[in-house]
């Protein structure tokens, strides 16, 4: 088996079915399997997948165990030389797997790679190529400097806006919406950290992969479409909480010991301010 594609579903039945359909519509000489992990969606996804795509391996959780743990369930039974984390709200192109696996086979120093990811309107999903969220990078991103000065390196250490999205290069971090990992890299650094419930686990994984001596690589010779959640509707409190908790988890795990108490205090305060603003902004949105 060359590739194990792991898709985690949580109440995205129609998007998930479309995602799987796009996978089976792809053209590749590589052998792949699809493993679908459902986080207690109770929306008929597993039944629909079993009926329409009986070749897909399905795991049905009785509770929502989170993104990291669900992906790890898939990784444990995956048979591929490569593992792909693929969001349920993505559509792959016909050449995506052939292009990306050929690249990985030709570049054994690459531990993880990602393709170009675009939103439905054709604009770039900026999360597909990122730097690590150091305190300075996070500050410039969170408080708008990156948006004001998109082409200046100092202010764009996180989203790398100064780099051409149509060129290929090594980067710090990919995104879990499409993240292709070499089996040997997983064996070396371990699976996703399940302390991260649904945000930050991809950056943490990339950090560990790079620390272990592998290269993380952005390869935009193919692309996928990401129907990224951009709803103007009110978000559940847990979504906002987990997003900001992931920031603290990552900082404590990788940066706290490298910085002074003052820098750490400023990081915690900054996350607290962002969390409060996010809650306030969310309350102003319509409930449905």
PDB file of N, CA, C and O in Angstrom, residues 221-255:
ATOM      1  N   UNK A 221       2.617  22.269  -7.123  1.00  0.00           N
ATOM      2  CA  UNK A 221       2.461  21.803  -8.500  1.00  0.00           C
ATOM      3  C   UNK A 221       1.082  21.181  -8.732  1.00  0.00           C
ATOM      4  O   UNK A 221       0.708  20.843  -9.851  1.00  0.00           O
ATOM      5  N   UNK A 222       0.339  21.015  -7.659  1.00  0.00           N
ATOM      6  CA  UNK A 222      -1.064  20.618  -7.725  1.00  0.00           C
ATOM      7  C   UNK A 222      -1.780  21.343  -6.598  1.00  0.00           C
ATOM      8  O   UNK A 222      -1.136  21.930  -5.718  1.00  0.00           O
ATOM      9  N   UNK A 223      -3.096  21.324  -6.619  1.00  0.00           N
ATOM     10  CA  UNK A 223      -3.834  22.035  -5.587  1.00  0.00           C
ATOM     11  C   UNK A 223      -5.117  21.305  -5.246  1.00  0.00           C
ATOM     12  O   UNK A 223      -5.568  20.421  -5.974  1.00  0.00           O
ATOM     13  N   UNK A 224      -5.691  21.668  -4.110  1.00  0.00           N
ATOM     14  CA  UNK A 224      -7.005  21.178  -3.719  1.00  0.00           C
ATOM     15  C   UNK A 224      -7.867  22.373  -3.360  1.00  0.00           C
ATOM     16  O   UNK A 224      -7.360  23.477  -3.136  1.00  0.00           O
ATOM     17  N   UNK A 225      -9.164  22.150  -3.301  1.00  0.00           N
ATOM     18  CA  UNK A 225     -10.109  23.188  -2.879  1.00  0.00           C
ATOM     19  C   UNK A 225     -10.541  22.888  -1.449  1.00  0.00           C
ATOM     20  O   UNK A 225     -10.883  21.751  -1.117  1.00  0.00           O
ATOM     21  N   UNK A 226     -10.511  23.915  -0.616  1.00  0.00           N
ATOM     22  CA  UNK A 226     -10.880  23.764   0.788  1.00  0.00           C
ATOM     23  C   UNK A 226     -12.116  24.607   1.074  1.00  0.00           C
ATOM     24  O   UNK A 226     -12.054  25.835   1.016  1.00  0.00           O
ATOM     25  N   UNK A 227     -13.230  23.941   1.358  1.00  0.00           N
ATOM     26  CA  UNK A 227     -14.463  24.650   1.715  1.00  0.00           C
ATOM     27  C   UNK A 227     -14.392  25.016   3.196  1.00  0.00           C
ATOM     28  O   UNK A 227     -15.150  24.512   4.022  1.00  0.00           O
ATOM     29  N   UNK A 228     -13.466  25.898   3.495  1.00  0.00           N
ATOM     30  CA  UNK A 228     -13.124  26.235   4.863  1.00  0.00           C
ATOM     31  C   UNK A 228     -14.290  26.917   5.556  1.00  0.00           C
ATOM     32  O   UNK A 228     -14.964  27.749   4.961  1.00  0.00           O
ATOM     33  N   UNK A 229     -14.490  26.546   6.815  1.00  0.00           N
ATOM     34  CA  UNK A 229     -15.578  27.150   7.567  1.00  0.00           C
ATOM     35  C   UNK A 229     -15.379  28.649   7.716  1.00  0.00           C
ATOM     36  O   UNK A 229     -14.496  29.085   8.430  1.00  0.00           O
ATOM     37  N   UNK A 230     -16.180  29.406   7.015  1.00  0.00           N
ATOM     38  CA  UNK A 230     -16.077  30.865   7.098  1.00  0.00           C
ATOM     39  C   UNK A 230     -17.449  31.456   7.408  1.00  0.00           C
ATOM     40  O   UNK A 230     -17.794  32.538   6.967  1.00  0.00           O
ATOM     41  N   UNK A 231     -18.220  30.728   8.162  1.00  0.00           N
ATOM     42  CA  UNK A 231     -19.580  31.144   8.444  1.00  0.00           C
ATOM     43  C   UNK A 231     -19.623  32.400   9.299  1.00  0.00           C
ATOM     44  O   UNK A 231     -18.805  32.606  10.188  1.00  0.00           O
ATOM     45  N   UNK A 232     -20.592  33.245   9.017  1.00  0.00           N
ATOM     46  CA  UNK A 232     -20.792  34.436   9.837  1.00  0.00           C
ATOM     47  C   UNK A 232     -21.695  34.120  11.024  1.00  0.00           C
ATOM     48  O   UNK A 232     -22.011  34.998  11.827  1.00  0.00           O
ATOM     49  N   UNK A 233     -22.101  32.854  11.125  1.00  0.00           N
ATOM     50  CA  UNK A 233     -22.966  32.463  12.230  1.00  0.00           C
ATOM     51  C   UNK A 233     -22.160  32.290  13.511  1.00  0.00           C
ATOM     52  O   UNK A 233     -20.955  32.115  13.494  1.00  0.00           O
ATOM     53  N   UNK A 234     -22.847  32.298  14.629  1.00  0.00           N
ATOM     54  CA  UNK A 234     -22.202  32.168  15.930  1.00  0.00           C
ATOM     55  C   UNK A 234     -21.562  30.787  16.079  1.00  0.00           C
ATOM     56  O   UNK A 234     -22.144  29.767  15.730  1.00  0.00           O
ATOM     57  N   UNK A 235     -20.343  30.777  16.621  1.00  0.00           N
ATOM     58  CA  UNK A 235     -19.610  29.525  16.817  1.00  0.00           C
ATOM     59  C   UNK A 235     -19.844  29.001  18.232  1.00  0.00           C
ATOM     60  O   UNK A 235     -20.012  29.793  19.170  1.00  0.00           O
ATOM     61  N   UNK A 236     -19.830  27.683  18.420  1.00  0.00           N
ATOM     62  CA  UNK A 236     -19.925  27.144  19.780  1.00  0.00           C
ATOM     63  C   UNK A 236     -18.744  27.630  20.624  1.00  0.00           C
ATOM     64  O   UNK A 236     -17.629  27.801  20.119  1.00  0.00           O
ATOM     65  N   UNK A 237     -18.977  27.790  21.912  1.00  0.00           N
ATOM     66  CA  UNK A 237     -17.923  28.250  22.813  1.00  0.00           C
ATOM     67  C   UNK A 237     -16.698  27.344  22.755  1.00  0.00           C
ATOM     68  O   UNK A 237     -15.559  27.821  22.785  1.00  0.00           O
ATOM     69  N   UNK A 238     -16.923  26.038  22.649  1.00  0.00           N
ATOM     70  CA  UNK A 238     -15.803  25.089  22.666  1.00  0.00           C
ATOM     71  C   UNK A 238     -14.845  25.319  21.493  1.00  0.00           C
ATOM     72  O   UNK A 238     -13.634  25.141  21.629  1.00  0.00           O
ATOM     73  N   UNK A 239     -15.379  25.708  20.352  1.00  0.00           N
ATOM     74  CA  UNK A 239     -14.533  25.967  19.185  1.00  0.00           C
ATOM     75  C   UNK A 239     -13.569  27.113  19.479  1.00  0.00           C
ATOM     76  O   UNK A 239     -12.356  27.021  19.227  1.00  0.00           O
ATOM     77  N   UNK A 240     -14.109  28.194  20.024  1.00  0.00           N
ATOM     78  CA  UNK A 240     -13.282  29.362  20.342  1.00  0.00           C
ATOM     79  C   UNK A 240     -12.289  29.018  21.451  1.00  0.00           C
ATOM     80  O   UNK A 240     -11.110  29.392  21.388  1.00  0.00           O
ATOM     81  N   UNK A 241     -12.767  28.299  22.454  1.00  0.00           N
ATOM     82  CA  UNK A 241     -11.899  27.922  23.572  1.00  0.00           C
ATOM     83  C   UNK A 241     -10.740  27.045  23.105  1.00  0.00           C
ATOM     84  O   UNK A 241      -9.573  27.303  23.453  1.00  0.00           O
ATOM     85  N   UNK A 242     -11.031  26.014  22.309  1.00  0.00           N
ATOM     86  CA  UNK A 242      -9.978  25.094  21.885  1.00  0.00           C
ATOM     87  C   UNK A 242      -8.963  25.770  20.964  1.00  0.00           C
ATOM     88  O   UNK A 242      -7.779  25.449  20.989  1.00  0.00           O
ATOM     89  N   UNK A 243      -9.430  26.724  20.160  1.00  0.00           N
ATOM     90  CA  UNK A 243      -8.524  27.456  19.277  1.00  0.00           C
ATOM     91  C   UNK A 243      -7.471  28.203  20.092  1.00  0.00           C
ATOM     92  O   UNK A 243      -6.274  28.163  19.796  1.00  0.00           O
ATOM     93  N   UNK A 244      -7.903  28.866  21.147  1.00  0.00           N
ATOM     94  CA  UNK A 244      -6.970  29.641  21.956  1.00  0.00           C
ATOM     95  C   UNK A 244      -6.198  28.754  22.933  1.00  0.00           C
ATOM     96  O   UNK A 244      -5.032  29.041  23.243  1.00  0.00           O
ATOM     97  N   UNK A 245      -6.812  27.690  23.406  1.00  0.00           N
ATOM     98  CA  UNK A 245      -6.083  26.756  24.283  1.00  0.00           C
ATOM     99  C   UNK A 245      -4.912  26.133  23.540  1.00  0.00           C
ATOM    100  O   UNK A 245      -3.843  25.907  24.125  1.00  0.00           O
ATOM    101  N   UNK A 246      -5.098  25.869  22.240  1.00  0.00           N
ATOM    102  CA  UNK A 246      -4.026  25.277  21.443  1.00  0.00           C
ATOM    103  C   UNK A 246      -2.807  26.191  21.385  1.00  0.00           C
ATOM    104  O   UNK A 246      -1.665  25.719  21.350  1.00  0.00           O
ATOM    105  N   UNK A 247      -3.042  27.505  21.351  1.00  0.00           N
ATOM    106  CA  UNK A 247      -1.921  28.452  21.337  1.00  0.00           C
ATOM    107  C   UNK A 247      -1.076  28.304  22.595  1.00  0.00           C
ATOM    108  O   UNK A 247       0.157  28.284  22.539  1.00  0.00           O
ATOM    109  N   UNK A 248      -1.750  28.220  23.730  1.00  0.00           N
ATOM    110  CA  UNK A 248      -1.042  28.077  25.005  1.00  0.00           C
ATOM    111  C   UNK A 248      -0.334  26.726  25.073  1.00  0.00           C
ATOM    112  O   UNK A 248       0.820  26.642  25.522  1.00  0.00           O
ATOM    113  N   UNK A 249      -0.995  25.664  24.639  1.00  0.00           N
ATOM    114  CA  UNK A 249      -0.380  24.340  24.648  1.00  0.00           C
ATOM    115  C   UNK A 249       0.908  24.320  23.834  1.00  0.00           C
ATOM    116  O   UNK A 249       1.939  23.807  24.281  1.00  0.00           O
ATOM    117  N   UNK A 250       0.853  24.881  22.634  1.00  0.00           N
ATOM    118  CA  UNK A 250       2.026  24.872  21.767  1.00  0.00           C
ATOM    119  C   UNK A 250       3.148  25.699  22.387  1.00  0.00           C
ATOM    120  O   UNK A 250       4.311  25.263  22.398  1.00  0.00           O
ATOM    121  N   UNK A 251       2.818  26.860  22.890  1.00  0.00           N
ATOM    122  CA  UNK A 251       3.845  27.721  23.493  1.00  0.00           C
ATOM    123  C   UNK A 251       4.489  27.027  24.692  1.00  0.00           C
ATOM    124  O   UNK A 251       5.722  27.013  24.827  1.00  0.00           O
ATOM    125  N   UNK A 252       3.679  26.457  25.566  1.00  0.00           N
ATOM    126  CA  UNK A 252       4.226  25.791  26.751  1.00  0.00           C
ATOM    127  C   UNK A 252       5.098  24.592  26.374  1.00  0.00           C
ATOM    128  O   UNK A 252       6.116  24.333  27.021  1.00  0.00           O
ATOM    129  N   UNK A 253       4.719  23.897  25.336  1.00  0.00           N
ATOM    130  CA  UNK A 253       5.443  22.687  24.941  1.00  0.00           C
ATOM    131  C   UNK A 253       6.780  23.008  24.285  1.00  0.00           C
ATOM    132  O   UNK A 253       7.778  22.311  24.522  1.00  0.00           O
ATOM    133  N   UNK A 254       6.822  24.050  23.463  1.00  0.00           N
ATOM    134  CA  UNK A 254       8.008  24.274  22.633  1.00  0.00           C
ATOM    135  C   UNK A 254       8.769  25.567  22.908  1.00  0.00           C
ATOM    136  O   UNK A 254       9.952  25.656  22.548  1.00  0.00           O
ATOM    137  N   UNK A 255       8.141  26.565  23.535  1.00  0.00           N
ATOM    138  CA  UNK A 255       8.803  27.865  23.644  1.00  0.00           C
ATOM    139  C   UNK A 255       8.985  28.376  25.072  1.00  0.00           C
ATOM    140  O   UNK A 255       9.844  29.225  25.309  1.00  0.00           O
TER     141      UNK A 255
END
